Amino acid sequence: MNSENVVKHLRALWRTDRIIAEIRMRHMLVGLGLRAFAALIAAFGLLMLELSAYFALVQIWSAISAAAILGTANFVIAAILFVAGGRPPAGRELDLATEIHGSAVEALQGEARALQSQFTGMVQHPLNSVLPLVLVPLITIIVRTLRKSRATAPAPTPAADPS
């Protein structure tokens, strides 16, 4: 496991989350603005249209049927505006940010698996991780001891000839 890779993947994850949130926030604000504008138009513009349509329909039909027709038309127009304001965000930016986000999450999962396998190997076989650390100094101590014992050992004296 490389800590630099983990940091790099976490930065990518953070940046893509921020980009995704920003794109969604922009879309939500645009949708809210469209709905507010639709409400403003509905309040002022349709009032005038309804008033003129009402006067025109009253001459043909009764006042009750003229008001019912105009109310139905208002509901249809409002539904069209709300559908237009609530459509899902589409764009390459969001798709790209989502793809980068997914790859960063996968890379972090890979790093976590590598760390888990290292930790599992160390826990299952603790001597495998400790042995290289202990073995080198132990061999060095043994070699030094053997050298010292050879250097301090008395040299053999030649035996005297009994003749």
Rosetta silent file (secondary structure, phi, psi, omega in degrees, C-alpha in Angstrom):
SEQUENCE: MNSENVVKHLRALWRTDRIIAEIRMRHMLVGLGLRAFAALIAAFGLLMLELSAYFALVQIWSAISAAAILGTANFVIAAILFVAGGRPPAGRELDLATEIHGSAVEALQGEARALQSQFTGMVQHPLNSVLPLVLVPLITIIVRTLRKSRATAPAPTPAADPS
SCORE:     score description
SCORE:     0.000 S_00000001
   1 L     0.000  133.353 -179.584    0.000    0.000    0.000 S_00000001
   2 L  -111.842  122.848 -177.126    1.324    3.381   -0.967 S_00000001
   3 H   -67.398  -29.085  177.336    0.166    6.338    1.099 S_00000001
   4 H   -65.044  -38.502  177.347    0.757    8.696   -1.822 S_00000001
   5 H   -65.251  -40.711  179.623   -1.699    6.676   -3.913 S_00000001
   6 H   -62.504  -44.832  179.988   -4.267    6.785   -1.137 S_00000001
   7 H   -64.163  -41.877  179.561   -3.915   10.556   -0.832 S_00000001
   8 H   -62.256  -43.130 -179.575   -4.118   10.957   -4.620 S_00000001
   9 H   -69.603  -36.367  177.718   -7.280    8.843   -4.788 S_00000001
  10 H   -66.828  -38.134  176.614   -8.850   10.653   -1.848 S_00000001
  11 H   -63.977  -43.815  179.185   -8.172   14.012   -3.523 S_00000001
  12 H   -62.718  -41.107  178.858   -9.735   12.779   -6.757 S_00000001
  13 H   -62.857  -44.716 -179.623  -12.721   11.483   -4.825 S_00000001
  14 H   -64.253  -44.617 -179.307  -13.133   14.783   -2.972 S_00000001
  15 H   -64.149  -43.313 -179.028  -12.821   16.863   -6.140 S_00000001
  16 H   -68.374  -37.076  175.523  -15.303   14.764   -8.095 S_00000001
  17 H   -61.813  -40.295  178.695  -17.783   14.829   -5.227 S_00000001
  18 H   -65.449  -41.334  179.203  -17.455   18.604   -5.156 S_00000001
  19 H   -65.599  -44.122  179.518  -17.944   18.853   -8.929 S_00000001
  20 H   -61.953  -43.228  179.181  -20.970   16.560   -8.845 S_00000001
  21 H   -64.983  -38.287  179.011  -22.512   18.567   -6.001 S_00000001
  22 H   -66.220  -42.129  179.275  -21.853   21.828   -7.837 S_00000001
  23 H   -64.019  -44.264  179.538  -23.441   20.553  -11.054 S_00000001
  24 H   -66.266  -37.142  178.475  -26.487   19.288   -9.192 S_00000001
  25 H   -65.882  -43.331  176.973  -26.771   22.553   -7.245 S_00000001
  26 H   -59.985  -43.156 -179.419  -26.609   24.589  -10.463 S_00000001
  27 H   -64.709  -40.911  179.509  -29.276   22.395  -12.011 S_00000001
  28 H   -64.926  -40.120  178.746  -31.475   22.705   -8.952 S_00000001
  29 H   -67.414  -39.215  177.315  -31.118   26.497   -8.925 S_00000001
  30 H   -63.824  -43.895  177.841  -31.923   26.721  -12.628 S_00000001
  31 H   -61.529  -41.327  178.256  -34.990   24.528  -12.087 S_00000001
  32 H   -65.707  -40.557  177.252  -36.071   26.661   -9.148 S_00000001
  33 H   -62.719  -41.540  177.785  -35.576   29.813  -11.209 S_00000001
  34 H   -63.869  -39.313  178.838  -37.668   28.381  -14.024 S_00000001
  35 H   -66.996  -39.375  178.476  -40.421   27.463  -11.598 S_00000001
  36 H   -66.617  -40.559  177.589  -40.377   30.924  -10.038 S_00000001
  37 H   -65.661  -38.554  177.250  -40.479   32.543  -13.455 S_00000001
  38 H   -63.123  -38.934  178.332  -43.303   30.213  -14.432 S_00000001
  39 H   -67.008  -38.658  178.231  -45.210   31.257  -11.320 S_00000001
  40 H   -64.614  -44.431  177.239  -44.668   34.925  -12.110 S_00000001
  41 H   -64.022  -41.075  179.797  -45.905   34.490  -15.652 S_00000001
  42 H   -63.108  -36.723 -177.239  -48.838   32.461  -14.416 S_00000001
  43 H   -73.243  -41.769 -174.903  -49.783   35.144  -11.932 S_00000001
  44 H   -98.656  -48.213 -176.228  -49.639   38.193  -14.218 S_00000001
  45 H   -68.487  -45.662 -178.983  -49.803   37.042  -17.809 S_00000001
  46 H   -69.288  -25.078  176.365  -52.515   34.475  -17.443 S_00000001
  47 H   -61.592  -43.294  178.895  -54.620   36.877  -15.465 S_00000001
  48 H   -69.888  -43.180  178.964  -54.890   39.111  -18.505 S_00000001
  49 H   -63.904  -40.640  179.171  -55.411   36.219  -20.897 S_00000001
  50 H   -65.647  -40.022  179.893  -58.046   34.719  -18.682 S_00000001
  51 H   -62.717  -44.273  178.858  -59.835   37.983  -18.336 S_00000001
  52 H   -69.986  -39.382  178.617  -60.004   38.452  -22.097 S_00000001
  53 H   -67.304  -36.977  179.363  -60.887   34.808  -22.701 S_00000001
  54 H   -62.155  -46.198  179.469  -63.526   34.939  -20.030 S_00000001
  55 H   -64.063  -34.944  178.239  -65.202   37.907  -21.651 S_00000001
  56 H   -71.071  -40.499 -177.783  -65.064   36.184  -25.041 S_00000001
  57 H   -74.392  -28.953  179.467  -66.442   32.879  -23.726 S_00000001
  58 H   -64.003  -30.766  178.995  -69.225   34.503  -21.727 S_00000001
  59 H   -72.402  -25.683 -178.888  -70.695   35.753  -24.982 S_00000001
  60 H   -95.911  -51.444 -179.296  -70.764   32.183  -26.386 S_00000001
  61 L  -113.385 -173.337  178.085  -71.358   29.993  -23.312 S_00000001
  62 L   -78.828  167.925 -178.318  -72.436   30.546  -19.779 S_00000001
  63 H   -65.296  -34.558 -179.149  -70.126   32.083  -17.162 S_00000001
  64 H   -67.456  -47.357 -179.200  -69.683   28.733  -15.364 S_00000001
  65 H   -68.641  -33.180  177.105  -68.505   26.807  -18.416 S_00000001
  66 H   -64.690  -42.312  178.271  -66.182   29.674  -19.443 S_00000001
  67 H   -67.215  -38.043  178.904  -64.479   29.635  -16.005 S_00000001
  68 H   -65.136  -42.044  179.250  -64.151   25.808  -16.087 S_00000001
  69 H   -64.365  -43.758  179.930  -62.469   25.869  -19.515 S_00000001
  70 H   -67.545  -36.462  176.930  -60.008   28.543  -18.413 S_00000001
  71 H   -64.454  -40.853  177.692  -59.191   26.674  -15.162 S_00000001
  72 H   -65.053  -42.020  177.844  -58.422   23.492  -17.106 S_00000001
  73 H   -62.564  -37.644  177.770  -56.170   25.422  -19.499 S_00000001
  74 H   -63.480  -42.809  178.277  -54.309   26.903  -16.492 S_00000001
  75 H   -63.275  -39.076  179.584  -53.647   23.441  -15.041 S_00000001
  76 H   -65.175  -45.115  179.730  -52.284   22.184  -18.387 S_00000001
  77 H   -64.399  -43.004  179.303  -49.919   25.159  -18.762 S_00000001
  78 H   -63.464  -40.601  178.750  -48.681   24.825  -15.159 S_00000001
  79 H   -63.740  -40.764  178.421  -48.035   21.087  -15.630 S_00000001
  80 H   -63.223  -42.371  179.698  -45.987   21.740  -18.779 S_00000001
  81 H   -66.763  -39.732  178.929  -43.860   24.355  -16.989 S_00000001
  82 H   -68.224  -36.007  176.740  -43.219   22.089  -13.973 S_00000001
  83 H   -66.124  -41.629  178.768  -42.173   19.205  -16.220 S_00000001
  84 H   -64.993  -37.242  179.968  -39.765   21.503  -18.088 S_00000001
  85 H   -77.873  -19.407 -175.716  -38.272   22.760  -14.807 S_00000001
  86 L  -105.979   13.234 -179.457  -37.914   19.302  -13.252 S_00000001
  87 L   -69.898  150.341 -176.249  -36.126   17.394  -16.006 S_00000001
  88 L   -70.711  153.361 -179.522  -32.958   15.559  -14.923 S_00000001
  89 L   -69.796  137.086  177.045  -29.547   17.102  -15.557 S_00000001
  90 L  -128.789  137.385  178.129  -27.875   15.935  -18.698 S_00000001
  91 L   167.899  157.212 -179.716  -24.374   16.695  -19.703 S_00000001
  92 H   -71.567  -28.851 -179.420  -20.931   15.396  -20.284 S_00000001
  93 H   -61.421  -47.247 -179.071  -19.592   17.148  -17.176 S_00000001
  94 H   -66.697  -39.749  178.370  -21.756   15.113  -14.839 S_00000001
  95 H   -63.705  -43.761  179.416  -21.006   11.869  -16.685 S_00000001
  96 H   -64.634  -44.307  179.764  -17.253   12.533  -16.580 S_00000001
  97 H   -63.895  -39.291  178.347  -17.314   13.481  -12.899 S_00000001
  98 H   -66.003  -38.528  178.914  -19.325   10.358  -12.067 S_00000001
  99 H   -66.179  -44.242  178.699  -16.860    8.174  -13.992 S_00000001
 100 H   -64.766  -39.569  177.567  -13.827    9.692  -12.232 S_00000001
 101 H   -59.018  -45.905  179.508  -15.604    9.301   -8.903 S_00000001
 102 H   -63.225  -40.988 -179.990  -16.172    5.599   -9.604 S_00000001
 103 H   -68.904  -35.022  177.171  -12.549    5.009  -10.611 S_00000001
 104 H   -66.535  -40.246  177.982  -11.280    6.780   -7.474 S_00000001
 105 H   -64.702  -42.059  178.563  -13.516    4.630   -5.289 S_00000001
 106 H   -63.180  -40.818  179.254  -12.284    1.467   -7.064 S_00000001
 107 H   -65.470  -40.530  176.637   -8.651    2.513   -6.596 S_00000001
 108 H   -64.309  -38.052  177.186   -9.215    3.164   -2.889 S_00000001
 109 H   -64.978  -38.172  176.772  -10.842   -0.239   -2.554 S_00000001
 110 H   -63.818  -43.123  177.189   -7.799   -1.819   -4.238 S_00000001
 111 H   -63.343  -38.680  179.026   -5.446   -0.045   -1.826 S_00000001
 112 H   -66.136  -39.612  177.118   -7.589   -1.189    1.106 S_00000001
 113 H   -63.750  -40.463  178.684   -7.463   -4.794   -0.153 S_00000001
 114 H   -63.425  -42.874  177.627   -3.665   -4.590   -0.439 S_00000001
 115 H   -63.375  -40.950  179.770   -3.408   -3.266    3.106 S_00000001
 116 H   -64.526  -41.039 -179.961   -5.746   -5.979    4.341 S_00000001
 117 H   -67.696  -37.278  176.170   -3.690   -8.715    2.665 S_00000001
 118 H   -64.650  -43.777 -179.431   -0.471   -7.306    4.161 S_00000001
 119 H   -66.294  -41.926  179.219   -2.040   -7.134    7.584 S_00000001
 120 H   -63.484  -42.184  178.111   -3.535  -10.631    7.258 S_00000001
 121 H   -63.244  -37.613  179.939   -0.155  -12.046    6.209 S_00000001
 122 H   -70.712  -36.718 -178.942    1.516  -10.389    9.161 S_00000001
 123 H   -74.261  -39.806 -178.482   -1.092  -11.658   11.610 S_00000001
 124 H   -72.376  -37.886 -178.783   -1.150  -15.221   10.241 S_00000001
 125 L  -129.871   78.206 -175.298    2.635  -15.532   10.007 S_00000001
 126 H   -66.795  -27.419  179.633    4.186  -12.995   12.374 S_00000001
 127 H   -68.872  -27.395  178.704    7.658  -14.547   12.103 S_00000001
 128 H   -63.061  -34.627  179.861    7.727  -13.842    8.366 S_00000001
 129 H   -86.526  -27.785 -177.832    7.648  -10.119    9.032 S_00000001
 130 H   -89.665  -30.500 -174.130    9.902  -10.177   12.119 S_00000001
 131 H   -56.148  -47.551  178.605   12.433  -12.777   10.925 S_00000001
 132 H   -62.588  -32.633 -179.723   14.332  -10.534    8.442 S_00000001
 133 H   -71.568  -32.262 -177.312   14.606   -7.820   11.090 S_00000001
 134 H   -91.857  -34.067 -172.734   15.986  -10.231   13.712 S_00000001
 135 H   -65.722  -43.818 -177.568   17.977  -12.593   11.478 S_00000001
 136 H   -63.040  -49.736  177.723   20.484  -10.067   10.071 S_00000001
 137 H   -64.878  -33.596 -179.960   21.643   -8.716   13.476 S_00000001
 138 H   -65.910  -42.796  178.071   21.722  -12.264   14.879 S_00000001
 139 H   -64.677  -40.089  178.608   23.991  -13.502   12.062 S_00000001
 140 H   -61.874  -42.874  179.132   26.231  -10.458   12.544 S_00000001
 141 H   -63.988  -42.794 -179.231   26.573  -11.196   16.276 S_00000001
 142 H   -64.618  -44.328  179.841   27.381  -14.859   15.608 S_00000001
 143 H   -62.324  -43.462  178.981   30.040  -13.995   12.996 S_00000001
 144 H   -63.159  -41.066  179.565   31.687  -11.474   15.345 S_00000001
 145 H   -64.128  -42.750  179.058   31.688  -13.966   18.178 S_00000001
 146 H   -64.486  -39.185  178.767   33.295  -16.634   16.004 S_00000001
 147 H   -65.111  -41.804 -179.818   35.967  -14.186   14.834 S_00000001
 148 H   -65.942  -39.857 -178.704   36.750  -13.134   18.415 S_00000001
 149 H   -68.072  -33.798  176.821   36.981  -16.733   19.596 S_00000001
 150 H   -70.892  -37.805 -178.166   39.456  -17.578   16.797 S_00000001
 151 H   -71.847  -33.889 -178.313   41.538  -14.499   17.539 S_00000001
 152 H   -89.841  -11.153  179.577   41.736  -15.151   21.283 S_00000001
 153 L   -69.244  137.212 -179.177   42.328  -18.899   21.018 S_00000001
 154 L   -68.966  143.239  179.588   45.984  -19.847   21.890 S_00000001
 155 L   -72.227  140.591 -179.723   48.093  -20.982   18.991 S_00000001
 156 L   -69.182  134.746  178.845   49.010  -24.675   19.205 S_00000001
 157 L   -90.645  143.985  179.670   52.675  -25.248   20.267 S_00000001
 158 L   -70.457  141.441 -178.493   54.656  -27.878   18.470 S_00000001
 159 L   -74.826  142.021 -179.467   55.153  -30.983   20.513 S_00000001
 160 L   -74.818  142.566 -179.905   58.682  -31.789   21.613 S_00000001
 161 L   -78.033  128.163 -177.938   60.334  -34.775   20.027 S_00000001
 162 L   -78.372    5.521 -177.274   61.088  -37.487   22.611 S_00000001
 163 L   -75.475    0.000    0.000   64.247  -38.672   20.928 S_00000001
